[in-house]
Amino acid sequence: MNSLAKSWISISADSDFSIQNIPFGIIKHLKTQHISVSTRIGDTIVDLSVLADLGAFSSIKGFDKSTLTNLYLNDFIALGKTVTSAVRLEIIELFKESNKDINQKYTASFLQLKDVENLLPVKVGDYTDFYSSIDHATNIGTMIRDPKNALMPNWKYIPVGYHGRGSSICVSGHTFHRPKGQQKPADSEFPTFGPSKLLDFELETAYIVGKSTTLGESISTEKADDYIFGMVLFNDWSARDIQTWEYIPLGPFLSKNFASTISAWVVTLDALEPFRTKGYTQEPKVFPYLEYRGNKNIDIKLEVAIMPENSSETVICNSNYKYMYWTMEQQLAHHTINGCNVNIGDMMGSGTISGPEPHEYGSMMELSWKGTKPLKLNDGSERKFINDHDTVILRGYCQNENIRVGFGECKAKVLPAN
Ligand code: MN
């Protein structure tokens, strides 16, 4: 593909949805309730089922039009990367500037943002969350344990993770009620029960598994990219007070499964490939099954904003996916080294992505240093954690001198406890 290709669809220079992106999502037409696999180019939604009806994709071997009117992307993803990558490349061809005159009939597939609603793109089967940012793990270990031994002894050997819950994963734009639960304040002998007082976000990305394995099979770091369909932004909402009381010895439970937010468009690994960058030098040396070759980190600029009700937003964090210590390929190799099988639609969270500088910390826990350093918002109010009626917005994009590929927003609003 010519990375300088322009589109005949109008796209603003700062749009995440350039002609080089072509992410996949599920939209509902508000007027007709029709549901379809779609993409977004600039501010134009393109209904892939209409493109197919007009004759697109018919020369792609293995393509199946019936997958484009499903409620989730899973069956489309199951066609395999040779098909889905070819679909993406054909869309780029259809809408690149030089093909404007011959492809006018495809404007029948166009919809405006106001006429559609984005639905959850993937039916998530199993969901795993890792803990792979070294700055985040160091900050948390420093705060809650011991600054001299901030990282647990296993941390540089194992991409640490826990099994999360798929049922409460929601698409950007949703609201949820502040969770209630047990907490044990430090100054109290007994636990208390009530709404969480320490509600936090976690700035993460997640990848969607695009190819299944059978029980007993392992995925090598070398083959891992074949099993990763694409990525989304991910807010792993966390109730710190509930978490502190419940997490020993088996890890987070009710502190993280009340709601999790993902962005609506799955950006393919193909689209992210030009932004690959070098990973951490890993010392001590990792076990052979975790070794990998080449540039496997990705330069994805990330930010978090808080928007109080009836107010403007304040950006409180700028981080980058390139700060990950463990790569997606290592996570997947580790996840399956024992023979654990993965399925199409499984979701793997990165873990909170913090950078080395204080403005790069990916959670309120770190930004406010456990509530000891409140953040000032543009409207003059202060935050140690997230208040009722606050909207938290994650954004992420890759940019080089020629192209921009981004995720749009991953946004949710907190309502008072029920
Ligand atoms: Mn997390």
Coordinates of C-alpha atoms and ligand atoms in Angstrom, one line a residue:
M1 CA 0.0 0.0 0.0
N2 CA 1.2 3.5 -0.8
S3 CA 1.4 5.1 2.7
L4 CA 0.9 8.5 1.1
A5 CA -2.4 7.6 -0.5
K6 CA -5.2 10.2 0.0
S7 CA -8.9 9.5 0.0
W8 CA -11.7 11.0 -2.0
I9 CA -13.7 11.0 1.2
S10 CA -12.9 14.2 3.1
I11 CA -10.7 13.6 6.2
S12 CA -9.4 16.2 8.5
A13 CA -5.6 16.1 9.0
D14 CA -6.0 15.3 12.7
S15 CA -8.6 12.5 12.2
D16 CA -7.7 9.1 13.7
F17 CA -9.5 7.5 10.8
S18 CA -7.2 8.1 7.9
I19 CA -7.5 6.0 4.7
Q20 CA -4.5 4.0 6.2
N21 CA -6.5 3.0 9.2
I22 CA -9.7 1.2 8.2
P23 CA -10.7 -0.3 11.6
F24 CA -13.6 -2.6 12.0
G25 CA -16.7 -2.1 14.2
I26 CA -20.4 -2.8 14.5
I27 CA -22.9 -0.1 13.9
K28 CA -26.6 0.2 14.2
H29 CA -28.5 2.5 11.8
L30 CA -30.7 4.5 14.1
K31 CA -33.5 4.9 11.5
T32 CA -33.8 1.3 10.4
Q33 CA -32.2 -0.6 13.3
H34 CA -30.1 -2.4 10.7
I35 CA -26.9 -3.8 12.2
S36 CA -23.7 -4.2 10.2
V37 CA -19.9 -4.6 10.1
S38 CA -18.6 -1.1 9.3
T39 CA -15.5 1.0 9.0
R40 CA -14.9 4.7 9.6
I41 CA -13.1 7.0 7.2
G42 CA -12.8 10.6 8.6
D43 CA -16.3 11.3 9.9
T44 CA -17.9 9.0 7.3
I45 CA -19.2 5.6 8.4
V46 CA -19.0 3.0 5.6
D47 CA -21.4 0.1 5.8
L48 CA -19.5 -3.0 4.6
S49 CA -22.6 -5.0 4.0
V50 CA -23.8 -2.4 1.5
L51 CA -20.3 -2.4 -0.1
A52 CA -20.6 -6.2 -0.5
D53 CA -24.1 -5.9 -2.0
L54 CA -22.6 -3.5 -4.6
G55 CA -20.1 -6.1 -5.6
A56 CA -17.1 -5.3 -3.4
F57 CA -15.0 -8.2 -1.9
S58 CA -16.4 -10.7 -4.3
S59 CA -13.0 -11.7 -5.7
I60 CA -11.6 -12.4 -2.2
K61 CA -11.2 -16.2 -1.8
G62 CA -13.0 -17.3 1.4
F63 CA -15.0 -14.1 1.8
D64 CA -18.5 -14.6 3.2
K65 CA -21.0 -11.7 2.9
S66 CA -23.3 -13.2 5.6
T67 CA -20.7 -12.3 8.3
L68 CA -21.3 -8.6 7.7
T69 CA -24.8 -8.4 9.2
N70 CA -24.0 -10.1 12.5
L71 CA -24.2 -8.5 15.9
Y72 CA -20.5 -9.0 16.5
L73 CA -17.3 -9.1 14.5
N74 CA -16.4 -12.7 15.7
D75 CA -17.6 -14.5 12.5
F76 CA -16.0 -11.9 10.3
I77 CA -12.7 -12.3 12.2
A78 CA -13.1 -16.1 11.9
L79 CA -12.7 -15.8 8.1
G80 CA -9.0 -15.4 8.8
K81 CA -6.5 -12.7 8.3
T82 CA -5.9 -13.5 4.7
V83 CA -9.6 -12.5 4.1
T84 CA -9.9 -9.6 6.6
S85 CA -6.6 -8.1 5.5
A86 CA -7.7 -8.3 1.9
V87 CA -11.1 -6.7 2.8
R88 CA -9.2 -3.8 4.4
L89 CA -6.9 -3.3 1.4
E90 CA -9.8 -3.4 -1.0
I91 CA -11.6 -0.7 1.0
I92 CA -8.4 1.5 0.8
E93 CA -8.4 0.9 -3.0
L94 CA -12.1 1.8 -3.4
F95 CA -11.7 5.1 -1.6
K96 CA -8.3 6.3 -2.6
E97 CA -8.3 9.6 -4.6
S98 CA -7.2 8.2 -7.9
N99 CA -10.3 5.9 -8.0
K100 CA -12.9 8.5 -7.3
D101 CA -14.6 8.6 -10.7
I102 CA -15.0 4.9 -11.1
N103 CA -16.3 4.2 -7.6
Q104 CA -19.1 6.7 -7.1
K105 CA -21.7 4.0 -6.7
Y106 CA -20.1 3.1 -3.3
T107 CA -21.3 6.3 -1.8
A108 CA -24.6 4.4 -1.1
S109 CA -22.7 2.7 1.8
F110 CA -22.0 6.1 3.5
L111 CA -23.7 7.1 6.8
Q112 CA -23.2 10.1 9.0
L113 CA -22.0 9.8 12.6
K114 CA -25.3 11.2 13.9
D115 CA -27.3 8.4 12.1
V116 CA -25.5 5.5 13.8
E117 CA -24.7 4.0 17.1
N118 CA -21.6 2.0 17.8
L119 CA -22.3 -1.3 19.4
L120 CA -19.8 -3.6 21.3
P121 CA -17.6 -4.8 18.4
V122 CA -16.7 -8.2 19.7
K123 CA -18.5 -10.9 21.7
V124 CA -15.7 -11.3 24.3
G125 CA -15.4 -14.9 25.5
D126 CA -12.6 -14.9 28.0
Y127 CA -10.8 -11.8 29.2
T128 CA -7.4 -11.6 30.8
D129 CA -5.6 -8.6 32.2
F130 CA -1.9 -8.3 32.4
Y131 CA 0.4 -6.1 34.5
S132 CA 3.1 -5.4 32.0
S133 CA 4.1 -1.8 32.4
I134 CA 7.3 -1.6 34.5
D135 CA 6.7 2.0 35.6
H136 CA 3.2 1.2 36.8
A137 CA 4.2 -2.0 38.7
T138 CA 7.1 -0.1 40.2
N139 CA 4.9 2.8 41.3
I140 CA 2.2 0.5 42.9
G141 CA 4.9 -1.6 44.6
T142 CA 6.5 1.5 46.0
M143 CA 3.3 2.8 47.3
I144 CA 1.8 -0.3 48.9
R145 CA 4.9 -2.4 49.8
D146 CA 8.5 -1.3 49.8
P147 CA 10.3 1.2 47.6
K148 CA 13.5 -0.9 47.8
N149 CA 11.7 -4.0 46.5
A150 CA 9.0 -2.4 44.5
L151 CA 8.8 -5.2 41.9
M152 CA 7.9 -8.6 43.1
P153 CA 10.6 -11.2 42.5
N154 CA 8.6 -12.9 39.7
W155 CA 7.9 -9.7 37.8
K156 CA 10.8 -9.7 35.3
Y157 CA 10.4 -13.5 34.7
I158 CA 6.6 -13.8 34.2
P159 CA 4.2 -11.5 32.3
V160 CA 1.9 -11.4 35.4
G161 CA -1.9 -11.5 34.7
Y162 CA -5.2 -12.5 36.1
H163 CA -8.4 -13.8 34.6
G164 CA -11.1 -11.1 34.4
R165 CA -14.7 -11.1 33.5
G166 CA -16.1 -10.7 30.0
S167 CA -19.8 -10.0 30.8
S168 CA -19.2 -6.4 32.1
I169 CA -17.2 -5.1 29.1
C170 CA -19.1 -2.2 27.6
V171 CA -18.5 -0.1 24.5
S172 CA -17.5 3.6 24.7
G173 CA -20.3 6.0 25.5
H174 CA -21.9 4.0 28.4
T175 CA -22.7 5.0 32.0
F176 CA -22.4 2.9 35.1
H177 CA -23.2 3.2 38.8
R178 CA -20.4 3.6 41.3
P179 CA -19.8 0.1 42.7
K180 CA -20.7 -0.8 46.3
G181 CA -18.7 -3.2 48.4
Q182 CA -16.6 -4.0 51.4
Q183 CA -13.7 -1.9 52.3
K184 CA -11.4 -1.7 55.3
P185 CA -10.2 1.8 56.0
A186 CA -6.7 1.9 57.4
D187 CA -7.9 3.5 60.7
S188 CA -10.7 1.0 61.3
E189 CA -10.4 -2.4 63.0
F190 CA -13.3 -3.9 61.0
P191 CA -14.5 -3.7 57.4
T192 CA -17.2 -1.3 56.3
F193 CA -19.8 -1.6 53.5
G194 CA -20.9 1.1 51.1
P195 CA -20.1 2.9 47.8
S196 CA -16.5 2.9 46.8
K197 CA -14.7 6.1 47.8
L198 CA -11.6 5.4 45.7
L199 CA -12.9 4.8 42.2
D200 CA -10.1 4.9 39.6
F201 CA -9.5 4.4 35.9
E202 CA -6.7 2.4 34.4
L203 CA -5.3 3.5 31.0
E204 CA -4.8 0.4 29.0
T205 CA -5.0 -1.1 25.6
A206 CA -6.4 -4.6 24.8
Y207 CA -5.9 -6.9 21.9
I208 CA -8.6 -9.2 20.4
V209 CA -7.6 -12.8 19.6
G210 CA -8.2 -13.5 15.9
K211 CA -7.5 -17.2 15.7
S212 CA -8.3 -20.0 18.1
T213 CA -6.1 -22.8 19.4
T214 CA -7.0 -26.2 20.7
L215 CA -6.3 -27.2 24.3
G216 CA -2.7 -28.3 24.7
E217 CA -1.4 -26.1 22.0
S218 CA 1.1 -23.2 22.6
I219 CA 1.6 -20.1 20.5
S220 CA 5.3 -19.0 20.0
T221 CA 6.3 -15.3 20.1
E222 CA 7.2 -15.7 16.4
K223 CA 3.7 -16.8 15.4
A224 CA 1.8 -14.6 18.0
D225 CA 0.9 -11.9 15.5
D226 CA -1.1 -14.4 13.4
Y227 CA -3.4 -14.8 16.5
I228 CA -3.8 -11.0 17.2
F229 CA -6.6 -9.4 15.1
G230 CA -6.3 -5.9 16.4
M231 CA -6.4 -3.5 19.3
V232 CA -8.7 -1.2 21.2
L233 CA -8.4 1.3 24.0
F234 CA -9.4 -0.1 27.3
N235 CA -10.3 1.4 30.7
D236 CA -10.1 -1.2 33.4
W237 CA -12.2 0.7 36.0
S238 CA -11.0 -0.2 39.5
A239 CA -12.3 0.4 43.0
R240 CA -9.1 0.8 45.0
D241 CA -10.7 0.5 48.4
I242 CA -12.6 -2.7 47.5
Q243 CA -9.4 -4.0 45.8
T244 CA -7.2 -3.5 48.8
W245 CA -9.5 -5.5 51.1
E246 CA -10.3 -8.4 48.8
Y247 CA -7.2 -9.0 46.7
I248 CA -5.1 -11.3 49.0
P249 CA -4.4 -14.0 48.1
L250 CA -6.2 -14.6 44.7
G251 CA -6.1 -11.1 43.2
P252 CA -8.8 -8.6 42.1
F253 CA -12.4 -9.8 42.1
L254 CA -15.3 -7.4 42.6
S255 CA -13.1 -4.3 42.5
K256 CA -12.7 -4.7 38.7
N257 CA -15.7 -6.5 37.3
F258 CA -18.5 -4.0 37.7
A259 CA -17.7 -2.2 34.4
S260 CA -14.8 -2.0 31.8
T261 CA -14.9 0.2 28.8
I262 CA -13.4 -0.4 25.3
S263 CA -13.3 1.8 22.3
A264 CA -15.7 1.0 19.5
W265 CA -13.3 0.5 16.5
V266 CA -10.9 -2.4 16.4
V267 CA -7.7 -1.1 14.8
T268 CA -6.0 -4.0 12.9
L269 CA -2.4 -5.0 13.6
D270 CA -1.8 -4.4 9.9
A271 CA -2.7 -0.7 10.4
L272 CA -0.4 -0.4 13.4
E273 CA 2.6 -2.2 11.8
P274 CA 4.3 1.1 10.5
F275 CA 4.5 2.3 14.1
R276 CA 6.4 -0.7 15.6
T277 CA 9.3 0.3 17.8
K278 CA 12.0 -1.3 19.9
G279 CA 11.0 -2.8 23.2
Y280 CA 12.8 -2.8 26.5
T281 CA 16.1 -4.6 27.0
Q282 CA 15.0 -7.4 29.3
E283 CA 17.3 -8.2 32.2
P284 CA 17.5 -10.8 33.5
K285 CA 17.3 -12.7 30.3
V286 CA 13.9 -14.2 29.7
F287 CA 13.2 -17.9 29.2
P288 CA 13.5 -19.1 25.6
Y289 CA 9.7 -19.3 25.1
L290 CA 9.5 -15.6 25.8
E291 CA 12.4 -14.5 23.6
Y292 CA 11.4 -12.5 20.5
R293 CA 12.9 -10.9 17.5
G294 CA 12.4 -7.5 15.9
N295 CA 10.5 -4.4 17.0
K296 CA 7.5 -5.5 18.9
N297 CA 6.5 -2.4 20.9
I298 CA 4.3 0.1 19.2
D299 CA 4.5 3.9 19.4
I300 CA 0.9 4.7 20.4
K301 CA 0.4 8.1 22.0
L302 CA -2.1 7.8 24.8
E303 CA -4.0 10.4 26.9
V304 CA -6.6 10.6 29.6
A305 CA -9.1 13.4 30.3
I306 CA -11.6 14.0 33.0
M307 CA -14.7 15.9 32.2
P308 CA -16.9 16.9 35.2
E309 CA -20.6 17.4 34.5
N310 CA -21.4 20.7 32.7
S311 CA -17.7 21.5 32.4
S312 CA -14.9 21.2 30.0
E313 CA -12.3 18.4 30.1
T314 CA -8.8 18.5 31.5
V315 CA -6.1 16.2 30.2
I316 CA -4.5 14.6 33.2
C317 CA -2.2 12.1 31.7
N318 CA -0.1 11.6 28.5
S319 CA 1.5 8.2 28.2
N320 CA 2.6 5.8 25.4
Y321 CA 2.1 2.1 24.6
K322 CA 5.9 1.9 23.9
Y323 CA 6.5 1.9 27.6
M324 CA 5.3 -1.7 27.9
Y325 CA 8.0 -4.1 29.3
W326 CA 6.2 -7.2 28.1
T327 CA 5.0 -7.2 24.5
M328 CA 1.7 -8.6 23.3
E329 CA 3.6 -11.5 21.6
Q330 CA 5.2 -12.4 24.9
Q331 CA 1.9 -12.2 26.8
L332 CA 0.2 -14.6 24.3
A333 CA 3.2 -17.0 24.4
H334 CA 3.1 -17.0 28.2
H335 CA -0.7 -17.4 28.3
T336 CA -0.6 -20.5 26.2
I337 CA 2.7 -22.1 27.3
N338 CA 0.8 -24.4 29.7
G339 CA -1.6 -25.5 26.9
C340 CA -4.3 -23.0 27.8
N341 CA -6.5 -22.6 24.7
V342 CA -7.6 -19.2 23.3
N343 CA -10.7 -18.4 21.2
I344 CA -11.6 -15.8 18.6
G345 CA -12.9 -12.8 20.5
D346 CA -10.9 -13.3 23.7
M347 CA -9.6 -10.0 25.0
M348 CA -6.2 -9.5 26.6
G349 CA -5.6 -6.2 28.5
S350 CA -2.2 -4.7 28.6
G351 CA -2.3 -3.6 32.3
T352 CA -2.2 0.1 33.2
I353 CA 0.3 1.8 30.9
S354 CA 2.5 4.3 32.8
G355 CA 5.6 6.1 31.6
P356 CA 8.6 7.2 33.7
E357 CA 7.4 10.8 34.3
P358 CA 4.7 11.8 36.7
H359 CA 2.4 13.2 34.0
E360 CA 2.7 9.8 32.2
Y361 CA 1.1 7.8 35.1
G362 CA -1.9 5.8 33.9
S363 CA -4.2 5.8 37.0
M364 CA -5.4 8.3 39.6
M365 CA -3.7 6.0 42.2
E366 CA -0.4 7.0 40.7
L367 CA -1.2 10.6 39.5
S368 CA -2.5 11.6 43.0
W369 CA 0.0 9.3 44.6
K370 CA -2.6 7.3 46.6
G371 CA -4.6 10.5 47.2
T372 CA -1.8 12.5 48.8
K373 CA -1.4 14.9 45.8
P374 CA -4.7 16.0 44.4
L375 CA -4.9 17.1 40.8
K376 CA -6.3 20.4 39.8
L377 CA -8.8 20.5 37.0
N378 CA -9.4 23.4 34.6
D379 CA -12.7 24.3 36.4
G380 CA -10.8 24.8 39.7
S381 CA -12.0 21.6 41.3
E382 CA -9.6 18.9 42.6
R383 CA -9.5 15.2 42.2
K384 CA -7.8 12.4 44.2
F385 CA -10.0 9.8 42.5
I386 CA -13.1 9.9 40.2
N387 CA -16.2 11.7 41.4
D388 CA -19.8 10.9 40.6
H389 CA -20.9 12.5 37.3
D390 CA -17.3 12.6 36.0
T391 CA -16.7 11.4 32.4
V392 CA -13.3 9.8 31.8
I393 CA -12.1 9.8 28.2
L394 CA -9.1 7.8 26.9
R395 CA -7.6 8.6 23.5
G396 CA -4.8 7.0 21.5
Y397 CA -3.2 7.4 18.1
C398 CA 0.0 6.7 16.1
Q399 CA 1.5 9.5 14.0
N400 CA 4.5 9.7 11.7
E401 CA 5.4 12.3 9.2
N402 CA 2.9 10.9 6.6
I403 CA 0.0 9.2 8.3
R404 CA -2.1 9.1 11.5
V405 CA -3.8 6.0 12.7
G406 CA -5.9 6.2 15.9
F407 CA -8.6 4.7 18.0
G408 CA -11.0 7.5 18.6
E409 CA -12.4 7.7 22.2
C410 CA -12.9 5.3 25.0
K411 CA -15.3 7.1 27.2
A412 CA -17.7 6.4 30.1
K413 CA -19.5 8.4 32.8
V414 CA -19.8 7.5 36.5
L415 CA -23.3 7.8 38.0
P416 CA -23.9 7.8 41.8
A417 CA -24.2 4.4 43.5
N418 CA -27.6 2.7 43.3
Ligands
MN1 MN -5.9 -3.4 34.8

